[in-house]
Short mmCIF file of C-alpha atoms (C1' of nucleotides) in Angstrom, two decimals:
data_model
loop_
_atom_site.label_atom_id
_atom_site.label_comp_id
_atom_site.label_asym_id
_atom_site.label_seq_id
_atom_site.Cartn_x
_atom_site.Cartn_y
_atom_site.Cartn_z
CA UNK A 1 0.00 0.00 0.00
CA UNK A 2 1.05 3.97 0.84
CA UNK A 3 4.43 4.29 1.25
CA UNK A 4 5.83 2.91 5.32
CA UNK A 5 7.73 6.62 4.98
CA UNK A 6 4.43 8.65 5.02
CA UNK A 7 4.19 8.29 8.49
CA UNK A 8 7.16 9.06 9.91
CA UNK A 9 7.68 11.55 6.68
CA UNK A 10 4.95 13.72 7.49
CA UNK A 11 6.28 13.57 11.68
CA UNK A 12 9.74 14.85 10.81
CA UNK A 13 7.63 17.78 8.35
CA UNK A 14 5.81 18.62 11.20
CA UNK A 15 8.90 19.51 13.26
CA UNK A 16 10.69 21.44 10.43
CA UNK A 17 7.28 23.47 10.28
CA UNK A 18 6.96 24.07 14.15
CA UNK A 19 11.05 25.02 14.10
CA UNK A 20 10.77 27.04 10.79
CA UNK A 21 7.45 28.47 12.85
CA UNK A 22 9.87 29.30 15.70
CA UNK A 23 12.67 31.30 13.75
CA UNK A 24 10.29 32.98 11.64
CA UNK A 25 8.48 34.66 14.64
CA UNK A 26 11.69 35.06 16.13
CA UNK A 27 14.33 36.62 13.67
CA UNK A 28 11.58 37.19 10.86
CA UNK A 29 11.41 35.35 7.54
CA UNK A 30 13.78 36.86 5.43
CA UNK A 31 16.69 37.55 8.24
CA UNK A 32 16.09 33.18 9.21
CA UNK A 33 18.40 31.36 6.80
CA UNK A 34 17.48 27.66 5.76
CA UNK A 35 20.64 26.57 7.61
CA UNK A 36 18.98 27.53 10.89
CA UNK A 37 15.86 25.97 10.04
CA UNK A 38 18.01 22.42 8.90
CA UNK A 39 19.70 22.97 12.18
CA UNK A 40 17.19 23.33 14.79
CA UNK A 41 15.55 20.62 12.76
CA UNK A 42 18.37 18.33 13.94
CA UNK A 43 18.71 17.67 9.66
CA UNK A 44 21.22 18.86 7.18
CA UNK A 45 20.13 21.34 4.58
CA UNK A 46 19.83 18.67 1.49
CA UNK A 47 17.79 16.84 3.86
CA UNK A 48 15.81 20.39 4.64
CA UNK A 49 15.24 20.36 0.86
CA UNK A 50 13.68 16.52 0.76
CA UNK A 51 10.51 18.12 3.13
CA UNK A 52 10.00 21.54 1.20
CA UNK A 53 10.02 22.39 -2.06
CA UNK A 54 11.67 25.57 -0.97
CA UNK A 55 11.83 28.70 1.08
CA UNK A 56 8.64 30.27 0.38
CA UNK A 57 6.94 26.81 0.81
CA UNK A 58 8.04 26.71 4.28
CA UNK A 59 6.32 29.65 4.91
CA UNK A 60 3.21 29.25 3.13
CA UNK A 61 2.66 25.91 4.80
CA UNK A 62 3.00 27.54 8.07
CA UNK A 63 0.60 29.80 7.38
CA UNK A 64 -1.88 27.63 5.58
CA UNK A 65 -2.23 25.30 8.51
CA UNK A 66 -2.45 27.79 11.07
CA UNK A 67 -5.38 29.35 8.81
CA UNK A 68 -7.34 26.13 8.72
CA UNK A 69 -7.07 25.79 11.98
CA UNK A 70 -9.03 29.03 12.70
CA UNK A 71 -11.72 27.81 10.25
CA UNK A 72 -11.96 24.90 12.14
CA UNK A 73 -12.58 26.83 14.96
CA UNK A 74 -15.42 29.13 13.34
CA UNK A 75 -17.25 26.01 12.14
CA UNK A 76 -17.13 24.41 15.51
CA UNK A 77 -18.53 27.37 17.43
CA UNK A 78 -21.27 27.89 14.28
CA UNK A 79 -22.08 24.48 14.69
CA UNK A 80 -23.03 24.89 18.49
CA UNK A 81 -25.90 27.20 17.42
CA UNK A 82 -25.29 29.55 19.57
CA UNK A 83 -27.40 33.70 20.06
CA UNK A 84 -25.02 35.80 18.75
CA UNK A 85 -24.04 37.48 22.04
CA UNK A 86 -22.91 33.81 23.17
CA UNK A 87 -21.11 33.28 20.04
CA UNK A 88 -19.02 36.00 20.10
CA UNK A 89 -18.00 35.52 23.51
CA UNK A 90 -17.32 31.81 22.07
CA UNK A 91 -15.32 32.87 19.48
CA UNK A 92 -13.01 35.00 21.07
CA UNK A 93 -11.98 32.84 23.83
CA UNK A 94 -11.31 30.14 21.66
CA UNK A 95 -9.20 32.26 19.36
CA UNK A 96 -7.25 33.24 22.38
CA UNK A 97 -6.59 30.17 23.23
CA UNK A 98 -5.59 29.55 19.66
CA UNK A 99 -3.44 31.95 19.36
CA UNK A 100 -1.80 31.45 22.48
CA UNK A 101 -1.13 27.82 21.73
CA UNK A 102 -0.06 28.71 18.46
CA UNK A 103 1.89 31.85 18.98
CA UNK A 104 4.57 31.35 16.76
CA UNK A 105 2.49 30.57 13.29
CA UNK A 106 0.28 33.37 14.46
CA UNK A 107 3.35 36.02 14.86
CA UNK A 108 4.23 34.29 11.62
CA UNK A 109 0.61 34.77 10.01
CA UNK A 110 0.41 38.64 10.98
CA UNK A 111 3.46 39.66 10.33
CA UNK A 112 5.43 37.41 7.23
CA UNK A 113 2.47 36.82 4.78
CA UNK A 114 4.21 40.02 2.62
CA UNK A 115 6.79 37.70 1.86
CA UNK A 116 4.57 35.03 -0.07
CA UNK A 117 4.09 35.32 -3.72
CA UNK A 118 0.91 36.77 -5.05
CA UNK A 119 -1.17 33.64 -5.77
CA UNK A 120 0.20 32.15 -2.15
CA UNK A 121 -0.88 35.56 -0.29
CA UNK A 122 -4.17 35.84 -2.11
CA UNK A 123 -5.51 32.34 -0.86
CA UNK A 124 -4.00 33.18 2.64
CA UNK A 125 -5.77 36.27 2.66
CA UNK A 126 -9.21 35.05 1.05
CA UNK A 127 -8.93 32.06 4.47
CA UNK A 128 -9.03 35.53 6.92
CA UNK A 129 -11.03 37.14 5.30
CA UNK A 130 -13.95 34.17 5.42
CA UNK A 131 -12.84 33.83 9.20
CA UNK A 132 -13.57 37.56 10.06
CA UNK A 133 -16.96 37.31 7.99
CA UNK A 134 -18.36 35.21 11.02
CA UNK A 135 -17.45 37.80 13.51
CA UNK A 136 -18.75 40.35 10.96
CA UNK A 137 -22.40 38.79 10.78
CA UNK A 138 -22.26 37.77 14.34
CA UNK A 139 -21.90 41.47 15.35
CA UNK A 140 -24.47 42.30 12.67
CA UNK A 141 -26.75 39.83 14.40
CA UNK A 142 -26.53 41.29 17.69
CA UNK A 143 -26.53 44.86 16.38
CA UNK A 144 -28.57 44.73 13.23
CA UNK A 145 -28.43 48.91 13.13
CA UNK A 146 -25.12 47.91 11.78
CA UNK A 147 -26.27 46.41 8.62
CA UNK A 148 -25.10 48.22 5.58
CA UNK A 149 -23.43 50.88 7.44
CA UNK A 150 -19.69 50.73 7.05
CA UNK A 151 -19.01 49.82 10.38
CA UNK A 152 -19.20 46.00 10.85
CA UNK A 153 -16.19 45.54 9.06
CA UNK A 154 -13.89 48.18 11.01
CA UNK A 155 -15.51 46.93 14.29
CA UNK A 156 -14.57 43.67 13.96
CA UNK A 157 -11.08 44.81 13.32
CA UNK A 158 -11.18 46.77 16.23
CA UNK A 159 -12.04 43.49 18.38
CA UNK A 160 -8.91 41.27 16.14
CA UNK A 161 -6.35 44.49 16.79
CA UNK A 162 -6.62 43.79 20.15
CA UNK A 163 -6.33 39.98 19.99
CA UNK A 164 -3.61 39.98 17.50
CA UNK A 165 -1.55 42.60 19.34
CA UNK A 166 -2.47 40.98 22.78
CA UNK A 167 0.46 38.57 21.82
CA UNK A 168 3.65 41.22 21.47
CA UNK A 169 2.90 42.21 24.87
CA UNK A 170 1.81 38.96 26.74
CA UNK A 171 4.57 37.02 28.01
CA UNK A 172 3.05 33.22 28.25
CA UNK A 173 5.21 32.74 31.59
CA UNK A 174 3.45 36.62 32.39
CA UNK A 175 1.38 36.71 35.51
CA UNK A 176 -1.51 37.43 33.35
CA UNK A 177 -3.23 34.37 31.53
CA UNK A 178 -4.44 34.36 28.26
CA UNK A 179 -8.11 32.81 29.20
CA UNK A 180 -8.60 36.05 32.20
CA UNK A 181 -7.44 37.98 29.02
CA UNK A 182 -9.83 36.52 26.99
CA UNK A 183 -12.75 37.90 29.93
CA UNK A 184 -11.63 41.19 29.62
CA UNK A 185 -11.07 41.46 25.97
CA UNK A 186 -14.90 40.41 25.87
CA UNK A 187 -16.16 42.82 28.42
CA UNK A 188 -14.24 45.48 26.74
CA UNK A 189 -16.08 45.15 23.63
CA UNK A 190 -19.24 43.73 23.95
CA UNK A 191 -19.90 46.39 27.01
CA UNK A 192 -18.39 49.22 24.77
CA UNK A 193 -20.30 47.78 21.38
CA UNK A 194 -24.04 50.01 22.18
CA UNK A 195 -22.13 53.14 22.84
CA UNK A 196 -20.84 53.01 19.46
CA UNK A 197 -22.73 55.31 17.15
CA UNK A 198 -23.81 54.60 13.74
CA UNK A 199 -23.91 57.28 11.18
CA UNK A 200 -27.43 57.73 9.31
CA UNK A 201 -25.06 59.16 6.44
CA UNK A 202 -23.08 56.08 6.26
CA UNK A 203 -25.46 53.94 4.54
CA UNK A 204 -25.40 56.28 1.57
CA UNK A 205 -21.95 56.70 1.92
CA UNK A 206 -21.03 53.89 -0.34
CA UNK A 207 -22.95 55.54 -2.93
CA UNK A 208 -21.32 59.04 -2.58
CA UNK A 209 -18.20 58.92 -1.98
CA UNK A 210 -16.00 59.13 -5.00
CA UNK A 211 -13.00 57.27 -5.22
CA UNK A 212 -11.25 60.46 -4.59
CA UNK A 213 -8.43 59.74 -2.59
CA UNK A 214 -8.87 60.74 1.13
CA UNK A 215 -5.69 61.18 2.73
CA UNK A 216 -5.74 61.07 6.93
CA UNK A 217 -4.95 63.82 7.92
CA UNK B 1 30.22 81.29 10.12
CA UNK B 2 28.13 78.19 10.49
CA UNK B 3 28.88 75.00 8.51
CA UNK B 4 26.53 76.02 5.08
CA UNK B 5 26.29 72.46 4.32
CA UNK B 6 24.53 72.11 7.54
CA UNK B 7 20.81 72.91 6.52
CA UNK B 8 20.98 70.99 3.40
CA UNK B 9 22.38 67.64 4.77
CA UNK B 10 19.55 67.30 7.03
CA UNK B 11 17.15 68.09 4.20
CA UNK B 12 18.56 65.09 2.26
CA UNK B 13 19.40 63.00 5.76
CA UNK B 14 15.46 63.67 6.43
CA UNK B 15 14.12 62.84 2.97
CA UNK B 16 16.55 59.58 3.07
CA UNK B 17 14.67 58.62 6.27
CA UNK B 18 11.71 58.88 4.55
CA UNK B 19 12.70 56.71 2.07
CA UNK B 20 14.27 54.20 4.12
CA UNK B 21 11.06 53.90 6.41
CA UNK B 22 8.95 53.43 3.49
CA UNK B 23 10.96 50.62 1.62
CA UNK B 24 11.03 49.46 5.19
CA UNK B 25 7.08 49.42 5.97
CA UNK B 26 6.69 47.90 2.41
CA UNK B 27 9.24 44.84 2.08
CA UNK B 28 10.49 44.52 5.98
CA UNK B 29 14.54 45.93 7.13
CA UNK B 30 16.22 42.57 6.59
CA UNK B 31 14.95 42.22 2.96
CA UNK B 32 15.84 45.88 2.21
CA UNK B 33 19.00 46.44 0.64
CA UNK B 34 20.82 49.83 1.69
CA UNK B 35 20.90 49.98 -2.57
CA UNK B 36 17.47 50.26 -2.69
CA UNK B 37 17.43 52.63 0.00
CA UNK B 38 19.87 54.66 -1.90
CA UNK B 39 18.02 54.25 -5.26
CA UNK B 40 14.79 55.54 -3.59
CA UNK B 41 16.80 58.76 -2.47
CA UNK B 42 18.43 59.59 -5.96
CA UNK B 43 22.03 59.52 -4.31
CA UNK B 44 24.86 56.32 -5.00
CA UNK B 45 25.12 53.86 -2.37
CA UNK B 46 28.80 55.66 -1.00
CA UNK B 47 27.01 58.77 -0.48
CA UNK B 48 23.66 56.98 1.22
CA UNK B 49 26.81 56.08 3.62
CA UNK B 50 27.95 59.85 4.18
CA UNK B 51 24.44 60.78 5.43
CA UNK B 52 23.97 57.48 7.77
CA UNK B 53 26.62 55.32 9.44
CA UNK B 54 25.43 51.74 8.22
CA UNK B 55 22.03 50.05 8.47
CA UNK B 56 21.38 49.99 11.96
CA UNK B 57 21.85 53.33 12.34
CA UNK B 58 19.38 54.56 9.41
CA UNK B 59 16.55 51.72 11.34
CA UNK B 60 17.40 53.85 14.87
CA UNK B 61 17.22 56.97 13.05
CA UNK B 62 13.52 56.16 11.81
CA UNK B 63 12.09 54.58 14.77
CA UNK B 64 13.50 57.11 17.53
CA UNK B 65 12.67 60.35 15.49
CA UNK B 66 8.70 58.46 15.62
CA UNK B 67 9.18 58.03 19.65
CA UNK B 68 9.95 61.54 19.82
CA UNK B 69 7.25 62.56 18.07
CA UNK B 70 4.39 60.43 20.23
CA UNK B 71 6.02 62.45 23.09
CA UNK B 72 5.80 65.38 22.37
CA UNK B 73 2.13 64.65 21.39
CA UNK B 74 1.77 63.08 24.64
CA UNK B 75 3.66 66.41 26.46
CA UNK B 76 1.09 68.82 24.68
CA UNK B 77 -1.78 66.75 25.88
CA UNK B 78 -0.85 66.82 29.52
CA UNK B 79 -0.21 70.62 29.00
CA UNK B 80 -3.64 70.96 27.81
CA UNK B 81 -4.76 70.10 31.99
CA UNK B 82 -7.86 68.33 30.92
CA UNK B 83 -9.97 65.93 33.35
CA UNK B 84 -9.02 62.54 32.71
CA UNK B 85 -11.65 61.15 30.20
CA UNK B 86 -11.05 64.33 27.56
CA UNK B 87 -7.68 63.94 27.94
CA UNK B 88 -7.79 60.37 27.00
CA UNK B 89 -10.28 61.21 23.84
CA UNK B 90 -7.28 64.09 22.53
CA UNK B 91 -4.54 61.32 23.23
CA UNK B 92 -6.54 58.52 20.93
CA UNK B 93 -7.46 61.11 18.57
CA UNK B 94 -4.13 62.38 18.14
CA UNK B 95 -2.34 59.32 18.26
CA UNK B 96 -4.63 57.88 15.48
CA UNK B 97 -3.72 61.45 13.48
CA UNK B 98 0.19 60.87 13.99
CA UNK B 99 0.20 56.97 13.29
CA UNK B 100 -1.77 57.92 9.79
CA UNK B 101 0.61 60.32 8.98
CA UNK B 102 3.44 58.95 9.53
CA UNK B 103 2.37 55.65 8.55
CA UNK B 104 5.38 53.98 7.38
CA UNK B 105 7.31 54.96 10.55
CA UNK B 106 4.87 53.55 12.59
CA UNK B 107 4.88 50.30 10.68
CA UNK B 108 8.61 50.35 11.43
CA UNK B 109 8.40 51.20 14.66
CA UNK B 110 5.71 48.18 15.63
CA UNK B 111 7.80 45.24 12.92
CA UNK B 112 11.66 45.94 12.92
CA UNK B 113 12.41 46.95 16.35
CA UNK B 114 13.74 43.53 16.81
CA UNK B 115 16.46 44.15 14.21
CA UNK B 116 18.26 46.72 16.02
CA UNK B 117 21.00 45.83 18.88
CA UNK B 118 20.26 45.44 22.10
CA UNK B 119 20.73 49.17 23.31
CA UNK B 120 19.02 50.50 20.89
CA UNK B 121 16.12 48.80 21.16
CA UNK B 122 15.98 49.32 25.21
CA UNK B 123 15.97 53.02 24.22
CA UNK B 124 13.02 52.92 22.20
CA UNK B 125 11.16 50.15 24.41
CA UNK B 126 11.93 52.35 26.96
CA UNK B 127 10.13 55.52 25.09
CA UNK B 128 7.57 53.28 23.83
CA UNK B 129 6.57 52.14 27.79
CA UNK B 130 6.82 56.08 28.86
CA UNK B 131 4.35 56.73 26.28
CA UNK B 132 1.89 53.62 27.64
CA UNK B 133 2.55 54.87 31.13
CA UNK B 134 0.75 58.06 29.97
CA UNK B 135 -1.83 55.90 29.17
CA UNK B 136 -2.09 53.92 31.63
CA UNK B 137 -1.95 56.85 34.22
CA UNK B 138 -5.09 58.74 32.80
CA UNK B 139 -6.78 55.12 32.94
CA UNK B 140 -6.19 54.67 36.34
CA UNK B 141 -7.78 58.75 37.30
CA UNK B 142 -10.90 57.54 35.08
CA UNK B 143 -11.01 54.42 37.16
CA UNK B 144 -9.31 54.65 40.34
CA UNK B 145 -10.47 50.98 41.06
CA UNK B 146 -8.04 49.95 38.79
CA UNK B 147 -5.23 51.47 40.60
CA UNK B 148 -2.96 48.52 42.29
CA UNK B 149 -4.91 45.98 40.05
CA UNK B 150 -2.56 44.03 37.52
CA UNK B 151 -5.48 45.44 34.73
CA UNK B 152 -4.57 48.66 34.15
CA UNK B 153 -1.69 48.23 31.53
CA UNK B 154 -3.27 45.42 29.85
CA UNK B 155 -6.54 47.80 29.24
CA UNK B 156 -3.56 50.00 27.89
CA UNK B 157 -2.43 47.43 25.17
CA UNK B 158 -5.70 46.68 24.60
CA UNK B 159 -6.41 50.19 23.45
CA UNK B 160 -3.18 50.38 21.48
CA UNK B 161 -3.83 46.74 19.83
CA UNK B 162 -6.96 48.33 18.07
CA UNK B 163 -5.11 51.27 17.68
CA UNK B 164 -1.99 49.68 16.26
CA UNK B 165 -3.65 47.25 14.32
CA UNK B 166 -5.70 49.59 12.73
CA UNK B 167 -3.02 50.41 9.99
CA UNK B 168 -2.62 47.13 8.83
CA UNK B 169 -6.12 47.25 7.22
CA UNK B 170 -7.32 50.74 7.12
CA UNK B 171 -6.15 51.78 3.51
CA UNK B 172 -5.27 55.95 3.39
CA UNK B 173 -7.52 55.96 -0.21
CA UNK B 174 -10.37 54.14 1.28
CA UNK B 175 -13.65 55.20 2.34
CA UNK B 176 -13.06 55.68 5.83
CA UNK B 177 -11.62 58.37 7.42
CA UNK B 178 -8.94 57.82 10.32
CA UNK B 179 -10.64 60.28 12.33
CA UNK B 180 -13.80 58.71 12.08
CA UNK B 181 -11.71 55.46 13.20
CA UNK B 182 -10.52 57.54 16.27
CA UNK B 183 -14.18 58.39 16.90
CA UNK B 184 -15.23 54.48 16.75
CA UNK B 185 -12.53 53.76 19.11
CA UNK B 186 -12.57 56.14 21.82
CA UNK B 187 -16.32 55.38 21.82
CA UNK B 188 -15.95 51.52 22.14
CA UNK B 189 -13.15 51.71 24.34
CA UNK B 190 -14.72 54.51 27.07
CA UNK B 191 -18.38 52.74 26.71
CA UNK B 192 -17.15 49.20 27.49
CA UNK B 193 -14.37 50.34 30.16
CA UNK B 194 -17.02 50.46 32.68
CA UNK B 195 -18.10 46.83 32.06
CA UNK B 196 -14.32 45.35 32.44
CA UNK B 197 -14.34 43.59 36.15
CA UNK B 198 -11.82 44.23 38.66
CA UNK B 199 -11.11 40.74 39.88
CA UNK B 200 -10.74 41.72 44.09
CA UNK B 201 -8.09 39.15 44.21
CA UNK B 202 -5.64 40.89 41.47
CA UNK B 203 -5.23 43.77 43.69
CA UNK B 204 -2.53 42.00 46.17
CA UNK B 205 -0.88 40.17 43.06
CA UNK B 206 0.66 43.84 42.02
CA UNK B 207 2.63 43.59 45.41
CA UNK B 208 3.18 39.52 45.52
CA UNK B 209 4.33 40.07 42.13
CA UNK B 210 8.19 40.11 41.68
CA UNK B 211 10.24 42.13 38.59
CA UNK B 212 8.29 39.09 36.76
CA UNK B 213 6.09 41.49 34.97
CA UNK B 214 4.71 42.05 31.38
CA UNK B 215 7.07 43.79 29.44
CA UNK B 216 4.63 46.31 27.79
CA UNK B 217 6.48 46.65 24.83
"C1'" DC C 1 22.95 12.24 3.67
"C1'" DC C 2 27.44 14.99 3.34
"C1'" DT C 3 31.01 17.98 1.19
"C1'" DA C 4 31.41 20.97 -2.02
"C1'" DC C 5 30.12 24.22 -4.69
"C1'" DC C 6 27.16 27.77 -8.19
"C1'" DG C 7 25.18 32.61 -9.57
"C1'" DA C 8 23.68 36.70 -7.17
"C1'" DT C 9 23.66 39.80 -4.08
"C1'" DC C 10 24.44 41.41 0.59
"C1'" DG C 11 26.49 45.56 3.65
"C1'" DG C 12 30.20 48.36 3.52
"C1'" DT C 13 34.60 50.74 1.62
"C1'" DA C 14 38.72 51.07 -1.35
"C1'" DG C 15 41.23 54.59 -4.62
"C1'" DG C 16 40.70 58.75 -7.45
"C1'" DC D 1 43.45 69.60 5.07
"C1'" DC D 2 38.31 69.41 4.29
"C1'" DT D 3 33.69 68.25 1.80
"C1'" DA D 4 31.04 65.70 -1.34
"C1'" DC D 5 30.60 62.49 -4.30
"C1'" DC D 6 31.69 58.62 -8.31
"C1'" DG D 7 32.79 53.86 -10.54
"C1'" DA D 8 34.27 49.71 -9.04
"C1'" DT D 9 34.93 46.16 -6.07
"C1'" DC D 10 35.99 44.27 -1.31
"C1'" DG D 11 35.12 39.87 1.99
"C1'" DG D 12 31.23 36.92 3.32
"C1'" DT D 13 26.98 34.69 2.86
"C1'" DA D 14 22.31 34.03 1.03
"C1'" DG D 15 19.17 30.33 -1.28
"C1'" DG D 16 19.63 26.45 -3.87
#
DNA sequence: CCTACCGATCGGTAGG
DNA sequence: CCTACCGATCGGTAGG
């Protein structure tokens, strides 16, 4: 049958991933040489080269995995049919919790996906984009004033800016846990979600506004 | 008299910062070559290295020269004397201002501080926490139940995650304005503030708790 | 799986 | 002696 490598193939691939996952986050993508990776993956660098095509493969697989993951994640919590309210709360502990158990690929995932090729970033990007549709509609759901006003998009942001940028701050041996940091993340936003106010011009603004460029001030 | 050369080698010293923190915000430091740096300014590579001393140096430059400037925003809000909560709205609304304006800076500031030596990057982590201790301060007047509690810096990075994070998806040509942004945030952030619990047993962690701290960087 | 290499390009500096 | 540059190339190292 299958090839008796598979197996222990696809072990030793996970381990140059986790490794490669390591020095990315670490030292960045371009500045970590495939000589580090080969050596912290206890393998020489031909051998490097017999588990990834190359370089950019490395980090696309990184990436890719840590993205499905996510989904994963979404479609468990959709699955629990859930009120929106509860959802949300569901959603962002568990990404927490991802995050946090997957800090490297997710330092890797916000910060080296520039370096991929423009067919690699594009189906990275189109996997976050479907995961922050579900927050989207969920806060849609529990504020449906937001519908067609240009704001579920930017809040939802709002809420992954301070998840994603929890983790350059949070030490994981840090008196504070990720799960307490989840709580307040939640209160945060949920509590501070009905005092924020919708334009009545924003609806129409889609229509009106020219793609004149607006420079911030 | 005065050196004559004086006025116009910071003009091109200045407009080769520029440069350098926008090849740097766009491709990362490691993967930009001091070339391309010198390409981007219309001068040869030897005189790129009579305006900056090597790499390092022109990645210090950008980054500390951004520092500065959040300070002195931060100085001229505390010289304003406003109560606690205004002064927090013209800190957000400022900081959103200077972060869009000098956009690639920022981006520099947040992604390749980890590229610079070791001094040089406790001078700006240091600048960066004086900055969040500003913050964190005005936080504390708002809610003086905070005060001792382990919460009040994390509520700080909280605010800065969406803050931060904002840049990495808010485009300068598109259809929302960053001051509108500010708006969103400072009205999300003050709304839900008062829903964020004070767990009673955090308060005697801040003095149980050795130099094992967060490093709010 | 290793030693030994390649085309190219890196950051930085020589002489003029 | 200084400055402000140029064309050319240095010693090492990157991905492969």
């Amino acid at each position: 049958m299958g090839r008796v490598r598979t197996a222990a193939f696809e072990d030793q691939r996970g381990l140059i991933l986790a490794q490669a996952a390591r020095l990315f986050a670490r030292n960045g993508y371009t500045a970590t040489s495939m000589n580090e990776v080969a050596a912290a993956s206890g393998v020489s660098k031909p051998t490097l080269y017999h588990y990834v095509q190359d370089k950019h493969e490395l980090l696309l697989c990184v990436a890719e995995f840590h993205i499905a993951r996510l989904q994963a994640l979404v479609d468990e919590v959709q699955a629990l049919g859930l009120p929106p309210r509860e959802r949300l709360v569901q959603l962002v502990q568990r990404f927490v919790a991802a995050y946090a158990e997957a800090r490297n690929e997710h330092r890797v995932l916000t910060e080296d996906v520039k370096f991929l090729g423009d067919e690699a970033r594009a189906r990275v990007v189109a996997g976050q984009r479907r995961v922050v549709a579900v927050f989207a509609d969920t806060l849609v759901q529990m504020r449906p004033d937001l519908s067609g006003s240009a704001l579920a998009k930017p809040l939802t942001m709002l809420l992954f800016g301070m998840m994603n940028w929890m983790f350059t701050w949070l030490r994981p041996e840090g008196a504070i846990r990720c799960d307490s940091m989840a709580e307040v993340v939640t209160e945060l936003f949920l509590g501070g979600l009905g005092s924020v106010q919708v334009p009545a011009t924003t609806t129409t603004s889609s229509r009106s506004t020219p793609p004149k460029k607006e420079t911030c001030s």
